[in-house]
Amino acid sequence: MLDIRIERTNRPKELPGEDNPLVFGKIFTDHMFIMDYKDGKGWYDARIIPYQPISLEPSAMVFHYAQEMFEGLKAYKAKDGRILLFRPDMNAKRTNRTCKRLCMPEIPEDDFVQAIKELVNIDKAWIPTREGTSLYIRPFMIATSPFLGVRPSLTYMFMIILSPVGPYYPEGLNPVKIWIEDEYVRAVKGGIGEAKAGGNYVASLKAQVKAHEEGYSQVLWLDGVHRKYIEEVGAMNIFFKINGVVVTPELNGSILPGVTRDSVIRLCNEWGIKVEERKVSIDEISDAHKNGTLEEVFGTGTAAVISPVGHLRWEDDVMQIKDGGIGELSQRLYDNLTGIQLGEIPDIYNWTVEVR
Ligand SMILES: *Cc1c(COP(=O)(O)O)cnc(C)c1O
C-alpha cells in the first residue's frame, strides 16, 4: 500500500461544459499524482497535488537519451453512477515489462492501480458522461538524473495525469484510411517496439506526416527486416478477417502487446470465431483482397477501442475493404467491449475494476 499525501487545489478549474468536444489530450483535471525514485532508496513521497508544471534540470537524462515510458487507459462513468477502470492490472504488468526493457525501476502492481484509483476518485467530477466520452489516464515515468553520460539514470519521477476525452469518432464508429509504409520502419526485433516508450513514437512521426499529406489518417507498419510482414498501426494493433478466420500478427518482440488486442482475441475465442496469431504478409492481404476473401480489417487500442479500416494503400494498390464501411464483427466487438467498459453488459471476465 502506498501512503499517498494529498494536497487539494484551492483554485479548482471550471469543468468543461456538456457541449465541449473534448479534443483528445488537451484539457487536464485539477490534480496529478507524483512519486520520486532514488537508487538505493526506492520509491518515496507519493503525493496527489494540484496539476502544475514540474521543475527539472536541463541536464535531466530524459531530455537527452529519451529514457521515458508511458501508459494509457480510461475511466468510465457507468449509467448507475459507478466509476469503472478497464483491466488496469494489464497496464501495471505492461509498465513493469516496459521498465525492465528501458532499465527503469518497476512499480508494484498494486501501488500502480492504487495511485490511479485515488487520483481518479479525487477528480471524479471530471469524468464526462456523454455517450462515447471517458477520462483518459496517462501514467508515465521519466529519468531525472542531471548527467550527460550514457547510462541508466539514478533518479526518476513517476506521474499520472488525467484528461477528459470525447468520442474518438464524433459521429460514432467510422472507417479509417490506412497507409502501408514501405520506406520507414517503427521498430525491429531486439529493439524497443514491444515497450510503451516515447522513443517509438518519435520514430513514427515522419511516416505519419507523409501519410497525412496523402490523405491517410494512420500508418500500418511492416517488419523492419523484410518489409513484408505486417506489424501494427503505431497506436493500434491490427486484425484481419479472411474467409471467416480472424488473423492478427503474433507478438514477435517488435509489436506492442495491446490490452484491447488481448480482449478482442478472448471475445472471439468465446464466440467460437477462430483466431490465428501468426505472421501475416502484405502479399497475403493483397491476394485475399483480390480474390474477395478479405472480409474485414480493424485496429484495436484504448483510444478508439475498435477502428474499422475502410481503405488500405499498399504502394499503388488502393484496397477498399468490402463496401468501405463497418464490418459486422468490428461492430459486434465495439458494442461488447464498450458495453462491458460502461457496465451495461455483464462483465463475466472480471475485466472492470470499480473506483470508490
Ligand atoms: C498503446 C499502444 C497500442 C494499443 O494498446 P492498448 O493497450 O490496446 O491501448 C498499440 N500499439 C502501440 C504502439 C501502442 O503504444
mmCIF file of C-alpha atoms and ligand atoms in Angstrom:
data_model
loop_
_atom_site.group_PDB
_atom_site.id
_atom_site.type_symbol
_atom_site.label_atom_id
_atom_site.label_comp_id
_atom_site.label_asym_id
_atom_site.label_seq_id
_atom_site.Cartn_x
_atom_site.Cartn_y
_atom_site.Cartn_z
ATOM 1 C CA MET A 1 0.000 0.000 0.000
ATOM 2 C CA LEU A 2 1.262 3.444 -0.898
ATOM 3 C CA ASP A 3 0.950 6.145 1.695
ATOM 4 C CA ILE A 4 -0.277 8.964 -0.555
ATOM 5 C CA ARG A 5 -0.117 12.516 0.763
ATOM 6 C CA ILE A 6 -2.947 14.641 -0.602
ATOM 7 C CA GLU A 7 -2.825 18.356 -1.252
ATOM 8 C CA ARG A 8 -6.054 19.576 -2.809
ATOM 9 C CA THR A 9 -6.195 22.578 -5.063
ATOM 10 C CA ASN A 10 -7.766 25.702 -3.599
ATOM 11 C CA ARG A 11 -8.384 27.052 -7.111
ATOM 12 C CA PRO A 12 -10.423 24.381 -8.918
ATOM 13 C CA LYS A 13 -10.713 24.970 -12.657
ATOM 14 C CA GLU A 14 -14.034 25.291 -14.413
ATOM 15 C CA LEU A 15 -15.250 21.916 -15.662
ATOM 16 C CA PRO A 16 -15.649 21.614 -19.436
ATOM 17 C CA GLY A 17 -19.302 22.082 -20.408
ATOM 18 C CA GLU A 18 -21.536 19.361 -21.853
ATOM 19 C CA ASP A 19 -21.069 20.704 -25.382
ATOM 20 C CA ASN A 20 -17.255 20.862 -25.204
ATOM 21 C CA PRO A 21 -15.963 18.499 -27.933
ATOM 22 C CA LEU A 22 -13.192 17.300 -25.560
ATOM 23 C CA VAL A 23 -10.489 17.043 -28.193
ATOM 24 C CA PHE A 24 -8.125 14.216 -27.199
ATOM 25 C CA GLY A 25 -5.483 15.177 -24.636
ATOM 26 C CA LYS A 26 -5.989 18.953 -24.451
ATOM 27 C CA ILE A 27 -7.731 19.520 -21.120
ATOM 28 C CA PHE A 28 -6.307 18.319 -17.806
ATOM 29 C CA THR A 29 -8.019 17.874 -14.459
ATOM 30 C CA ASP A 30 -7.291 19.654 -11.169
ATOM 31 C CA HIS A 31 -4.835 17.153 -9.718
ATOM 32 C CA MET A 32 -1.880 14.919 -10.611
ATOM 33 C CA PHE A 33 -0.045 12.061 -8.942
ATOM 34 C CA ILE A 34 3.739 12.112 -8.469
ATOM 35 C CA MET A 35 6.268 9.936 -6.718
ATOM 36 C CA ASP A 36 10.048 10.041 -6.767
ATOM 37 C CA TYR A 37 12.650 7.320 -7.026
ATOM 38 C CA LYS A 38 16.234 7.235 -5.964
ATOM 39 C CA ASP A 39 18.671 4.410 -6.491
ATOM 40 C CA GLY A 40 19.234 2.674 -3.144
ATOM 41 C CA LYS A 41 16.142 4.278 -1.585
ATOM 42 C CA GLY A 42 13.346 3.130 -3.898
ATOM 43 C CA TRP A 43 10.051 4.953 -4.492
ATOM 44 C CA TYR A 44 9.190 7.688 -1.992
ATOM 45 C CA ASP A 45 6.994 10.746 -1.388
ATOM 46 C CA ALA A 46 3.867 9.546 -3.221
ATOM 47 C CA ARG A 47 1.562 12.546 -3.439
ATOM 48 C CA ILE A 48 -1.513 13.918 -5.174
ATOM 49 C CA ILE A 49 -1.101 17.644 -5.708
ATOM 50 C CA PRO A 50 -2.688 20.368 -7.851
ATOM 51 C CA TYR A 51 -1.941 19.900 -11.586
ATOM 52 C CA GLN A 52 1.088 22.108 -12.219
ATOM 53 C CA PRO A 53 4.377 22.438 -14.127
ATOM 54 C CA ILE A 54 7.314 20.387 -12.883
ATOM 55 C CA SER A 55 10.855 21.623 -12.468
ATOM 56 C CA LEU A 56 13.793 19.689 -13.948
ATOM 57 C CA GLU A 57 17.435 20.428 -14.637
ATOM 58 C CA PRO A 58 18.183 20.978 -18.347
ATOM 59 C CA SER A 59 20.696 18.160 -17.955
ATOM 60 C CA ALA A 60 17.983 15.710 -16.819
ATOM 61 C CA MET A 61 18.661 12.492 -18.709
ATOM 62 C CA VAL A 62 15.171 12.179 -20.197
ATOM 63 C CA PHE A 63 15.855 15.214 -22.414
ATOM 64 C CA HIS A 64 18.992 13.723 -23.925
ATOM 65 C CA TYR A 65 18.601 9.964 -24.189
ATOM 66 C CA ALA A 66 14.809 9.559 -24.029
ATOM 67 C CA GLN A 67 14.639 7.246 -21.035
ATOM 68 C CA GLU A 68 10.854 7.572 -20.782
ATOM 69 C CA MET A 69 7.838 5.263 -20.721
ATOM 70 C CA PHE A 70 4.094 5.790 -20.643
ATOM 71 C CA GLU A 71 0.775 4.006 -20.346
ATOM 72 C CA GLY A 72 -2.790 4.790 -21.387
ATOM 73 C CA LEU A 73 -6.127 3.616 -20.025
ATOM 74 C CA LYS A 74 -9.574 5.046 -19.333
ATOM 75 C CA ALA A 75 -12.091 5.525 -16.526
ATOM 76 C CA TYR A 76 -15.773 5.399 -17.460
ATOM 77 C CA LYS A 77 -18.844 6.630 -15.646
ATOM 78 C CA ALA A 78 -21.495 3.912 -15.778
ATOM 79 C CA LYS A 79 -25.205 4.783 -16.038
ATOM 80 C CA ASP A 80 -25.683 3.623 -12.437
ATOM 81 C CA GLY A 81 -23.016 6.108 -11.327
ATOM 82 C CA ARG A 82 -20.190 3.614 -10.733
ATOM 83 C CA ILE A 83 -16.713 4.588 -11.938
ATOM 84 C CA LEU A 84 -15.052 1.752 -13.855
ATOM 85 C CA LEU A 85 -11.492 1.092 -14.988
ATOM 86 C CA PHE A 86 -10.850 -1.497 -17.702
ATOM 87 C CA ARG A 87 -8.186 -4.116 -16.858
ATOM 88 C CA PRO A 88 -5.772 -1.723 -15.067
ATOM 89 C CA ASP A 89 -3.752 -4.737 -13.863
ATOM 90 C CA MET A 90 -2.744 -5.289 -17.505
ATOM 91 C CA ASN A 91 -1.354 -1.754 -17.691
ATOM 92 C CA ALA A 92 0.506 -2.326 -14.418
ATOM 93 C CA LYS A 93 2.100 -5.508 -15.757
ATOM 94 C CA ARG A 94 2.976 -3.851 -19.066
ATOM 95 C CA THR A 95 4.501 -0.895 -17.210
ATOM 96 C CA ASN A 96 6.889 -3.258 -15.489
ATOM 97 C CA ARG A 97 7.801 -5.089 -18.698
ATOM 98 C CA THR A 98 8.488 -1.724 -20.343
ATOM 99 C CA CYS A 99 10.517 -0.549 -17.338
ATOM 100 C CA LYS A 100 12.660 -3.688 -17.401
ATOM 101 C CA ARG A 101 13.452 -3.153 -21.083
ATOM 102 C CA LEU A 102 14.298 0.529 -20.566
ATOM 103 C CA CYS A 103 16.404 -0.053 -17.384
ATOM 104 C CA MET A 104 13.865 1.878 -15.301
ATOM 105 C CA PRO A 105 12.616 0.919 -11.830
ATOM 106 C CA GLU A 106 9.499 -1.220 -11.572
ATOM 107 C CA ILE A 107 6.390 -0.251 -9.596
ATOM 108 C CA PRO A 108 4.469 -2.805 -7.516
ATOM 109 C CA GLU A 109 1.290 -3.600 -9.478
ATOM 110 C CA ASP A 110 -0.985 -2.846 -6.537
ATOM 111 C CA ASP A 111 0.659 0.552 -5.989
ATOM 112 C CA PHE A 112 0.197 1.431 -9.668
ATOM 113 C CA VAL A 113 -3.523 0.618 -9.548
ATOM 114 C CA GLN A 114 -3.981 2.278 -6.133
ATOM 115 C CA ALA A 115 -2.414 5.534 -7.370
ATOM 116 C CA ILE A 116 -4.771 5.579 -10.370
ATOM 117 C CA LYS A 117 -7.823 4.852 -8.233
ATOM 118 C CA GLU A 118 -7.049 7.565 -5.667
ATOM 119 C CA LEU A 119 -6.349 10.195 -8.305
ATOM 120 C CA VAL A 120 -9.449 9.340 -10.357
ATOM 121 C CA ASN A 121 -11.539 9.417 -7.197
ATOM 122 C CA ILE A 122 -10.320 12.904 -6.278
ATOM 123 C CA ASP A 123 -11.031 14.227 -9.790
ATOM 124 C CA LYS A 124 -14.163 12.156 -10.434
ATOM 125 C CA ALA A 125 -16.250 15.257 -11.162
ATOM 126 C CA TRP A 126 -14.149 15.485 -14.358
ATOM 127 C CA ILE A 127 -15.353 12.170 -15.791
ATOM 128 C CA PRO A 128 -17.629 13.159 -18.662
ATOM 129 C CA THR A 129 -20.903 11.305 -19.079
ATOM 130 C CA ARG A 130 -21.989 11.972 -22.675
ATOM 131 C CA GLU A 131 -22.015 8.870 -24.890
ATOM 132 C CA GLY A 132 -18.540 7.866 -26.048
ATOM 133 C CA THR A 133 -16.702 10.082 -23.548
ATOM 134 C CA SER A 134 -14.335 8.967 -20.799
ATOM 135 C CA LEU A 135 -11.489 10.110 -18.578
ATOM 136 C CA TYR A 136 -8.171 9.254 -20.217
ATOM 137 C CA ILE A 137 -5.474 8.263 -17.711
ATOM 138 C CA ARG A 138 -1.830 8.842 -18.632
ATOM 139 C CA PRO A 139 0.748 7.323 -16.258
ATOM 140 C CA PHE A 140 4.378 7.983 -17.272
ATOM 141 C CA MET A 141 7.925 7.819 -15.942
ATOM 142 C CA ILE A 142 10.978 9.949 -16.754
ATOM 143 C CA ALA A 143 14.704 9.786 -15.971
ATOM 144 C CA THR A 144 15.713 12.843 -13.959
ATOM 145 C CA SER A 145 19.417 12.477 -13.066
ATOM 146 C CA PRO A 146 21.335 15.632 -14.120
ATOM 147 C CA PHE A 147 24.017 13.847 -16.135
ATOM 148 C CA LEU A 148 25.077 13.678 -19.780
ATOM 149 C CA GLY A 149 26.851 10.323 -19.587
ATOM 150 C CA VAL A 150 25.083 7.423 -21.261
ATOM 151 C CA ARG A 151 23.840 5.029 -18.593
ATOM 152 C CA PRO A 152 20.559 4.405 -16.773
ATOM 153 C CA SER A 153 19.502 7.337 -14.600
ATOM 154 C CA LEU A 154 19.760 7.009 -10.813
ATOM 155 C CA THR A 155 16.618 9.067 -10.144
ATOM 156 C CA TYR A 156 13.129 9.009 -11.695
ATOM 157 C CA MET A 157 9.719 10.608 -11.421
ATOM 158 C CA PHE A 158 6.525 8.661 -11.948
ATOM 159 C CA MET A 159 3.449 10.768 -12.662
ATOM 160 C CA ILE A 160 -0.202 10.313 -13.589
ATOM 161 C CA ILE A 161 -2.282 12.976 -15.297
ATOM 162 C CA LEU A 162 -5.944 12.828 -16.336
ATOM 163 C CA SER A 163 -7.734 14.222 -19.368
ATOM 164 C CA PRO A 164 -11.467 14.127 -20.135
ATOM 165 C CA VAL A 165 -11.829 12.946 -23.737
ATOM 166 C CA GLY A 166 -14.659 12.910 -26.234
ATOM 167 C CA PRO A 167 -15.628 10.052 -28.506
ATOM 168 C CA TYR A 168 -12.715 9.146 -30.775
ATOM 169 C CA TYR A 169 -15.031 9.441 -33.757
ATOM 170 C CA PRO A 170 -17.594 12.173 -33.036
ATOM 171 C CA GLU A 171 -20.086 10.597 -35.463
ATOM 172 C CA GLY A 172 -19.671 7.146 -33.905
ATOM 173 C CA LEU A 173 -17.700 4.248 -35.369
ATOM 174 C CA ASN A 174 -16.069 5.495 -38.514
ATOM 175 C CA PRO A 175 -13.895 3.623 -41.029
ATOM 176 C CA VAL A 176 -10.338 4.989 -41.407
ATOM 177 C CA LYS A 177 -7.965 5.058 -44.374
ATOM 178 C CA ILE A 178 -4.591 3.492 -43.697
ATOM 179 C CA TRP A 179 -1.257 3.919 -45.453
ATOM 180 C CA ILE A 180 1.034 0.894 -45.530
ATOM 181 C CA GLU A 181 4.545 2.254 -45.083
ATOM 182 C CA ASP A 182 7.287 0.733 -47.235
ATOM 183 C CA GLU A 183 10.201 3.083 -46.548
ATOM 184 C CA TYR A 184 10.398 3.953 -42.865
ATOM 185 C CA VAL A 185 10.154 1.408 -40.045
ATOM 186 C CA ARG A 186 8.897 1.861 -36.487
ATOM 187 C CA ALA A 187 10.738 -0.880 -34.638
ATOM 188 C CA VAL A 188 12.804 -4.013 -35.138
ATOM 189 C CA LYS A 189 13.041 -7.225 -33.186
ATOM 190 C CA GLY A 190 15.540 -6.715 -30.379
ATOM 191 C CA GLY A 191 14.697 -3.006 -30.222
ATOM 192 C CA ILE A 192 12.059 -1.348 -28.027
ATOM 193 C CA GLY A 193 8.965 -1.907 -30.188
ATOM 194 C CA GLU A 194 7.228 -4.013 -27.547
ATOM 195 C CA ALA A 195 7.855 -1.376 -24.856
ATOM 196 C CA LYS A 196 5.447 1.550 -24.496
ATOM 197 C CA ALA A 197 8.167 4.144 -24.927
ATOM 198 C CA GLY A 198 8.007 7.672 -26.310
ATOM 199 C CA GLY A 199 11.014 6.767 -28.466
ATOM 200 C CA ASN A 200 8.854 4.534 -30.645
ATOM 201 C CA TYR A 201 6.581 7.452 -31.384
ATOM 202 C CA VAL A 202 9.270 9.861 -32.480
ATOM 203 C CA ALA A 203 10.453 7.156 -34.885
ATOM 204 C CA SER A 204 6.965 7.078 -36.378
ATOM 205 C CA LEU A 205 6.357 10.798 -36.959
ATOM 206 C CA LYS A 206 7.980 11.098 -40.377
ATOM 207 C CA ALA A 207 5.791 8.427 -41.951
ATOM 208 C CA GLN A 208 2.745 9.789 -40.132
ATOM 209 C CA VAL A 209 3.291 13.229 -41.670
ATOM 210 C CA LYS A 210 3.735 11.647 -45.107
ATOM 211 C CA ALA A 211 0.549 9.613 -44.746
ATOM 212 C CA HIS A 212 -1.422 12.689 -43.642
ATOM 213 C CA GLU A 213 -0.201 14.624 -46.667
ATOM 214 C CA GLU A 214 -1.526 11.800 -48.850
ATOM 215 C CA GLY A 215 -4.927 11.942 -47.129
ATOM 216 C CA TYR A 216 -4.490 8.873 -44.908
ATOM 217 C CA SER A 217 -5.126 9.036 -41.176
ATOM 218 C CA GLN A 218 -2.740 6.342 -39.921
ATOM 219 C CA VAL A 219 0.287 4.283 -40.880
ATOM 220 C CA LEU A 220 0.428 0.479 -40.932
ATOM 221 C CA TRP A 221 3.983 -0.683 -40.276
ATOM 222 C CA LEU A 222 5.756 -3.601 -41.882
ATOM 223 C CA ASP A 223 8.586 -5.547 -40.256
ATOM 224 C CA GLY A 224 11.946 -3.811 -40.301
ATOM 225 C CA VAL A 225 13.927 -6.655 -41.868
ATOM 226 C CA HIS A 226 11.926 -7.852 -44.886
ATOM 227 C CA ARG A 227 9.364 -5.005 -45.201
ATOM 228 C CA LYS A 228 6.976 -7.842 -45.790
ATOM 229 C CA TYR A 229 5.201 -8.927 -42.605
ATOM 230 C CA ILE A 230 2.530 -6.750 -41.040
ATOM 231 C CA GLU A 231 3.250 -5.399 -37.578
ATOM 232 C CA GLU A 232 0.764 -2.821 -36.250
ATOM 233 C CA VAL A 233 -0.661 0.663 -36.683
ATOM 234 C CA GLY A 234 1.623 2.529 -34.288
ATOM 235 C CA ALA A 235 -1.004 3.227 -31.662
ATOM 236 C CA MET A 236 -3.248 0.282 -32.503
ATOM 237 C CA ASN A 237 -2.860 -3.421 -33.140
ATOM 238 C CA ILE A 238 -4.333 -4.738 -36.381
ATOM 239 C CA PHE A 239 -6.741 -7.575 -37.186
ATOM 240 C CA PHE A 240 -7.894 -9.072 -40.495
ATOM 241 C CA LYS A 241 -10.886 -11.313 -41.103
ATOM 242 C CA ILE A 242 -10.077 -13.598 -44.006
ATOM 243 C CA ASN A 243 -12.583 -16.195 -45.107
ATOM 244 C CA GLY A 244 -14.237 -16.313 -41.691
ATOM 245 C CA VAL A 245 -10.962 -16.588 -39.727
ATOM 246 C CA VAL A 246 -9.589 -13.711 -37.647
ATOM 247 C CA VAL A 247 -5.860 -13.224 -38.177
ATOM 248 C CA THR A 248 -3.531 -10.910 -36.281
ATOM 249 C CA PRO A 249 0.271 -10.616 -36.243
ATOM 250 C CA GLU A 250 1.838 -12.675 -33.450
ATOM 251 C CA LEU A 251 3.666 -10.822 -30.676
ATOM 252 C CA ASN A 252 7.156 -11.062 -32.089
ATOM 253 C CA GLY A 253 9.149 -8.601 -29.974
ATOM 254 C CA SER A 254 8.587 -5.508 -32.101
ATOM 255 C CA ILE A 255 4.801 -5.221 -31.644
ATOM 256 C CA LEU A 256 3.154 -3.571 -28.630
ATOM 257 C CA PRO A 257 1.038 -6.117 -26.717
ATOM 258 C CA GLY A 258 -2.262 -4.213 -26.544
ATOM 259 C CA VAL A 259 -4.818 -4.735 -23.790
ATOM 260 C CA THR A 260 -7.567 -4.250 -26.389
ATOM 261 C CA ARG A 261 -5.865 -6.809 -28.662
ATOM 262 C CA ASP A 262 -5.878 -9.343 -25.834
ATOM 263 C CA SER A 263 -9.546 -8.617 -25.055
ATOM 264 C CA VAL A 264 -10.585 -8.982 -28.723
ATOM 265 C CA ILE A 265 -8.837 -12.356 -29.006
ATOM 266 C CA ARG A 266 -10.580 -13.516 -25.844
ATOM 267 C CA LEU A 267 -14.028 -12.413 -27.049
ATOM 268 C CA CYS A 268 -13.577 -14.048 -30.474
ATOM 269 C CA ASN A 269 -12.491 -17.288 -28.803
ATOM 270 C CA GLU A 270 -15.551 -17.203 -26.529
ATOM 271 C CA TRP A 271 -17.804 -16.602 -29.525
ATOM 272 C CA GLY A 272 -16.380 -19.582 -31.396
ATOM 273 C CA ILE A 273 -14.638 -17.453 -34.002
ATOM 274 C CA LYS A 274 -11.254 -18.884 -34.952
ATOM 275 C CA VAL A 275 -8.318 -16.550 -34.208
ATOM 276 C CA GLU A 276 -4.811 -17.100 -35.564
ATOM 277 C CA GLU A 277 -1.838 -15.224 -34.107
ATOM 278 C CA ARG A 278 0.864 -15.669 -36.703
ATOM 279 C CA LYS A 279 2.993 -13.953 -39.310
ATOM 280 C CA VAL A 280 0.821 -12.126 -41.871
ATOM 281 C CA SER A 281 2.477 -10.904 -45.046
ATOM 282 C CA ILE A 282 1.289 -7.944 -47.058
ATOM 283 C CA ASP A 283 1.108 -10.267 -50.100
ATOM 284 C CA GLU A 284 -1.363 -12.491 -48.270
ATOM 285 C CA ILE A 285 -3.579 -9.459 -47.563
ATOM 286 C CA SER A 286 -3.285 -8.190 -51.124
ATOM 287 C CA ASP A 287 -4.165 -11.654 -52.508
ATOM 288 C CA ALA A 288 -7.108 -12.017 -50.105
ATOM 289 C CA HIS A 289 -8.352 -8.626 -51.267
ATOM 290 C CA LYS A 290 -8.017 -9.622 -54.931
ATOM 291 C CA ASN A 291 -9.841 -12.908 -54.517
ATOM 292 C CA GLY A 292 -12.592 -11.401 -52.358
ATOM 293 C CA THR A 293 -11.843 -13.245 -49.086
ATOM 294 C CA LEU A 294 -10.653 -10.161 -47.155
ATOM 295 C CA GLU A 295 -13.845 -9.549 -45.223
ATOM 296 C CA GLU A 296 -12.832 -7.053 -42.529
ATOM 297 C CA VAL A 297 -9.860 -5.083 -41.269
ATOM 298 C CA PHE A 298 -9.850 -3.277 -37.928
ATOM 299 C CA GLY A 299 -7.447 -1.714 -35.457
ATOM 300 C CA THR A 300 -7.649 -2.119 -31.664
ATOM 301 C CA GLY A 301 -6.472 0.290 -28.969
ATOM 302 C CA THR A 302 -7.634 2.075 -25.832
ATOM 303 C CA ALA A 303 -8.305 5.400 -27.590
ATOM 304 C CA ALA A 304 -10.775 4.224 -30.278
ATOM 305 C CA VAL A 305 -11.421 0.698 -28.885
ATOM 306 C CA ILE A 306 -12.209 -0.686 -32.387
ATOM 307 C CA SER A 307 -11.283 1.230 -35.514
ATOM 308 C CA PRO A 308 -12.743 -0.244 -38.699
ATOM 309 C CA VAL A 309 -10.460 0.168 -41.713
ATOM 310 C CA GLY A 310 -12.207 1.193 -44.929
ATOM 311 C CA HIS A 311 -9.168 1.534 -47.199
ATOM 312 C CA LEU A 312 -5.607 0.237 -47.217
ATOM 313 C CA ARG A 313 -2.995 1.658 -49.544
ATOM 314 C CA TRP A 314 -0.001 -0.501 -50.398
ATOM 315 C CA GLU A 315 2.295 1.192 -52.933
ATOM 316 C CA ASP A 316 -0.017 1.866 -55.933
ATOM 317 C CA ASP A 317 -2.669 -0.569 -54.823
ATOM 318 C CA VAL A 318 -5.633 1.087 -53.081
ATOM 319 C CA MET A 319 -7.689 -1.662 -51.477
ATOM 320 C CA GLN A 320 -11.230 -0.883 -50.445
ATOM 321 C CA ILE A 321 -12.334 -3.334 -47.771
ATOM 322 C CA LYS A 322 -15.745 -4.663 -48.897
ATOM 323 C CA ASP A 323 -18.029 -1.602 -49.201
ATOM 324 C CA GLY A 324 -15.589 0.559 -47.215
ATOM 325 C CA GLY A 325 -17.966 0.592 -44.250
ATOM 326 C CA ILE A 326 -18.084 -1.014 -40.817
ATOM 327 C CA GLY A 327 -17.831 -4.809 -40.750
ATOM 328 C CA GLU A 328 -20.214 -6.948 -38.740
ATOM 329 C CA LEU A 329 -17.509 -8.303 -36.422
ATOM 330 C CA SER A 330 -15.988 -4.836 -35.884
ATOM 331 C CA GLN A 331 -19.391 -3.551 -34.783
ATOM 332 C CA ARG A 332 -20.055 -6.545 -32.537
ATOM 333 C CA LEU A 333 -16.658 -6.217 -30.839
ATOM 334 C CA TYR A 334 -17.118 -2.470 -30.371
ATOM 335 C CA ASP A 335 -20.596 -2.892 -28.877
ATOM 336 C CA ASN A 336 -19.472 -5.630 -26.500
ATOM 337 C CA LEU A 337 -16.229 -4.025 -25.350
ATOM 338 C CA THR A 338 -17.759 -0.597 -24.768
ATOM 339 C CA GLY A 339 -20.783 -2.317 -23.159
ATOM 340 C CA ILE A 340 -18.508 -4.066 -20.654
ATOM 341 C CA GLN A 341 -16.436 -0.910 -20.084
ATOM 342 C CA LEU A 342 -19.590 1.071 -19.300
ATOM 343 C CA GLY A 343 -21.069 -1.619 -17.073
ATOM 344 C CA GLU A 344 -24.011 -2.171 -19.436
ATOM 345 C CA ILE A 345 -23.124 -5.770 -20.348
ATOM 346 C CA PRO A 346 -22.374 -8.329 -17.601
ATOM 347 C CA ASP A 347 -18.617 -8.464 -17.065
ATOM 348 C CA ILE A 348 -18.180 -12.228 -16.986
ATOM 349 C CA TYR A 349 -14.405 -11.901 -17.385
ATOM 350 C CA ASN A 350 -13.912 -9.660 -14.334
ATOM 351 C CA TRP A 351 -12.265 -7.057 -16.528
ATOM 352 C CA THR A 352 -13.673 -3.949 -14.879
ATOM 353 C CA VAL A 353 -12.427 -2.540 -11.581
ATOM 354 C CA GLU A 354 -14.568 -0.114 -9.637
ATOM 355 C CA VAL A 355 -13.117 3.114 -8.258
ATOM 356 C CA ARG A 356 -14.607 4.136 -4.930
HETATM 357 C C1 LIG B 1 -0.722 1.644 -26.619
HETATM 358 C C2 LIG B 1 -0.416 1.052 -27.941
HETATM 359 C C3 LIG B 1 -1.270 0.134 -28.586
HETATM 360 C C4 LIG B 1 -2.632 -0.247 -28.059
HETATM 361 O O1 LIG B 1 -2.595 -0.834 -26.798
HETATM 362 P P1 LIG B 1 -3.898 -0.849 -25.874
HETATM 363 O O2 LIG B 1 -3.395 -1.435 -24.592
HETATM 364 O O3 LIG B 1 -4.892 -1.712 -26.543
HETATM 365 O O4 LIG B 1 -4.344 0.555 -25.735
HETATM 366 C C5 LIG B 1 -0.840 -0.417 -29.775
HETATM 367 N N1 LIG B 1 0.342 -0.084 -30.320
HETATM 368 C C6 LIG B 1 1.174 0.807 -29.732
HETATM 369 C C7 LIG B 1 2.463 1.117 -30.372
HETATM 370 C C8 LIG B 1 0.827 1.396 -28.535
HETATM 371 O O5 LIG B 1 1.659 2.284 -27.978
#
